Amino acid sequence: MGPWKRAGFAATVIFVAAFPVYLARTALEKQEAETASGAYFVGRNACIECHKIEDDLWVGSHHDLAMDRATDSTVLGDFNDYEFSHRGKVHRMFRRDSLFYVNTEGPTGSFEDFLVAYTFGYTPLQQYLVPFKGGRLQCLPIAWDTERSRWFHLGDTVYDGEDLGPGNWLYWTGQAQNWNGMCADCHSTNLKKNYNPVTKTYNTTWSEIDVSCEACHGPASDHIIWANLPEGSRPMDVNTGLTVRTSNLTNEELLNVCARCHSRRAIMGDYEDDNSDLLNYMIPMLVSPPLYYADGQILDEVYEFGSFTQSRMYEKEVMCSDCHDSHSATTKEPDNRLCLQCHRPDIYDTPRHHFHKMDPGTGTRQSAGMGAGEGGESTGAGRLINRGEPEYVEGTGAQCVNCHMTGRYYMGNDYRRDHSFRIPRPDLTMSIGTPNACNDCHKDKTTAWSLSYIEKWYGERRRPHYGETFAAADRNERGAIPDLVLYAENELFPLMVRATAVRYLGRFNTAESNRAVERALTDPASLVRHTAVMSYNPPDAVTYEKLMMPRLNDPVRAIRAEAGIRLSELPAEQLSAAARKARREALEEYRAINIYTADFPGGAFNLGVMHANAGELEKAAESYREALRIDGLFYLAKVNLATVYARQGNYREAERLLREILVEHPELHEINRSLAMLLAEQGRYEESREYFQKAATLMPEQTRILYNLGLLENALDNTAAAEGYLLKILGREPDNYDYLYALATFYLEHGEKAKAMIYARQLAQKFPNNPAGRQLVDAAGK
C-alpha cells in the first residue's frame, strides 16, 4: 500500500494576499530612472508644451490626485483639533506648526502622536499615510468622507465584525495596511518597491508621486528626442518613440494597459513597460467566489478587468476609451447619452424597452441616481444604507446603468459599478442566490415579483448561464463537468469564464475533467494555459513531464514559473536531463517572483512550498514561519509547517499545530483529514480512524477520505470494511489510478488473484505509460 503521505495544502499557485482596501505607500523624491531599453522617465513637465489639452484634462483627475504630500492644499480632512470618537475611544486630528498629526492607537495599542506625511486618494474618501521605520508607510484606518465632510473608521464597513487589535495583520500598522507592497504601484509613476527580505526594510522610490503621463505611456525620453527632430527627419514610428504602445490599439491591447491597475491580480515584480501579455507582469484573479458571485457579478473589491472581459461589450470590441476619457478618466457623458453613442435611442431609450418612468423635464439627461463612473460626476442621489446597499430615487429606473451596471460600495462610501453589462436575471437569484438589478432597486418586493415582470415584458425564454454551472461546481456536483468542458473549450465564451471553468475542472479530478484540463494546456490564451498548469492532475510522472515540458518553455513568464513549481513535485531522478534543466530555470523565475513578494505571507509561503518540494525542509520551515510572522492567522502556512515538522520527525509539534488550527478554525474540515493522516503515520490507527470518519461525515463529497479509510481499515485487518471503502470509491471514480492500484494490490495481498487481475488489467489499459499496471498483471498471473 505504500507509506502514509501527508499532502497538506501545498499551494502550487502564485498566492495573492490582496485585501479590499486602498492601502498606502512611501517613496523617495528622485531615483535612477533608466530602463533596460535605455529610455528613462522625464516627468510630466516635459510633456506639457506639446500636450497642453491632455494635461488640462489630467489636472484634478483621480490619477492626478492619487497620492500627494500632506499640505494645506492637498489635505481635505479636518485637522483643527478634531476629536473623533470610535467604539469608546477618542482619536484626535491636529496641526503642529505646518504639519498634520493624529493621536491614535499605535503598534502596541497605546495612544501616540503620528505624523501624517501623505494623502492617498481624493474622493469620495481621502486616506492618510504615516511613515514608520524601515521605509514603511502605513495607512490610517480613519478616513475622511469628502461627500459628507466627516471622519469615519474603515473598521465599521470594510472589516465589520473583525477584531482589529495589535497583532492582527489587518491592524493599521500591520502588513495588510502597508503602502509599499499593497497599492503603491498603482498610485505613483515608475514605482520601485525595493524590499529587502533580509533586513525586512523598504527603499521604495518613484519618479512622480501620482499617476502621471508616463505611468501609462512608459518612459518618454526617446519620445522627447523623436519630437525634437525636424518633422521631415523623424523616423516612421507609429508610437513616436514611446516604449509602451498606446495608439492604434485593439480593445484587448488598450485593456492590457489599464488592467495592470484596474484588476484584482497577483503581481510578479515591478512593472517593466511591457503590455505584450498581462501574464508577464501579473496574474488576474478568476471570476469565482469569494471574489465574485457564481454568475461573475462583482462581490469583493475586484475593480474592472474581470467584469469587463465577461461582457458583450468587450466581445464586440468596445474599448475603455469609448466610455472614459483617457486623460481625465471621467465618463464622456453623465447619463444615457453615454450608451446612446452606439445604442439607438428609439429602441433603447424608451419605456418600450425599459418599462420605467422617465423624467419629463430632462429625458435622457436625467442623472443615473448615483456615481456614473470611476472618474464620474456623482449625482448625489445615491446614499449608503443597510451596510452599503444603494438607494435609488424615483425615475432612475430609466437609466441604462441602473439595470445593466449595478454596483457595490467599497471602502465604506465608494460606489463602483459592475462592468460586465449584464441583463437583469431574477431567475438566477432564485436558482443560485446571485443579486439582480430589479430587487437592487425594489427592495420591498420579492424575487418572484421581479421575475413575473421580466417574463411579462420580455417573455419566459431564459438563456443558460455559466453561473448555474459554476454554482453546481462549487457544490462539487459532477453533473457540472460536461458544461464546464463546454465553457472551457468554446472560444466564443469570455476568456475569464473559460479560465474559471478550467479551474473548476481541475478540482474534480475525473478522467473527463482531466482530459479537458490537459487540452487546455495548449490553449492559445495565456490565462487558460496558466490555469490549466495550476489545475492539472497528472496520472504518472512520464505524462507529467511530457505535458509540462512545453510550458516550462512557454513565452509567458507566469506560465513558466507555475510549470516549474508544479513539476518540482517530482524527484529529479524521475525527470530527463532536459526537463531538469528547464525546470531549474523556471524555478529561478518562481523564486524571483516570490522573493519580490516576500514582504507578504503569500510570497514567503510559496518559497516554503518550493523548498519543501526540493527536500530543503529547514528552509521550508523558515519560510512558513516567516509567513506566520507576517500574518499569524494564515492557517495555510500552519498546515504546511505541520507537514514539514512531520517529515522531520517532529510529530509532537506537527500535531500541536493541527489541533490548534482545529480550535481556531472548526470550519476547516480538511484539517481533520490532515490530523488523521499524521496520527496514522505514527501508527495511532484508532485515533486516526476517528478523525478520518469525522472528515468523511463533514465532507461527504471528498472521495479521497474514503480511500484513506480503506487503507487504514486494511492496516487494522478489517478486510471487509477496507474492501467496501475501496469498491465504493472506484464506483465513484472508475478511472482513478490510485483507486485501481489500491484494489489490485489489496486483492493480491489477500490472495484473490482473479479479482486482482481485473483491476490490474484496467490499470494497464488506462495508464499504458505507467509500468505498474503491467507489473501487477504479471503478479496476478503467477
Coordinates of C-alpha atoms in Angstrom, one line a residue, residues 617-618 621 625 643-651:
L617 CA 13.0 21.1 5.0
E618 CA 14.6 23.6 7.3
A621 CA 10.1 25.6 7.8
R625 CA 7.4 30.6 10.0
T643 CA 3.7 18.8 7.2
V644 CA 7.4 19.8 7.4
Y645 CA 7.6 19.0 11.1
A646 CA 6.1 15.6 10.4
R647 CA 8.7 15.0 7.6
Q648 CA 11.4 15.9 10.1
G649 CA 10.0 13.5 12.6
N650 CA 8.8 16.3 15.0
Y651 CA 5.3 14.7 15.3

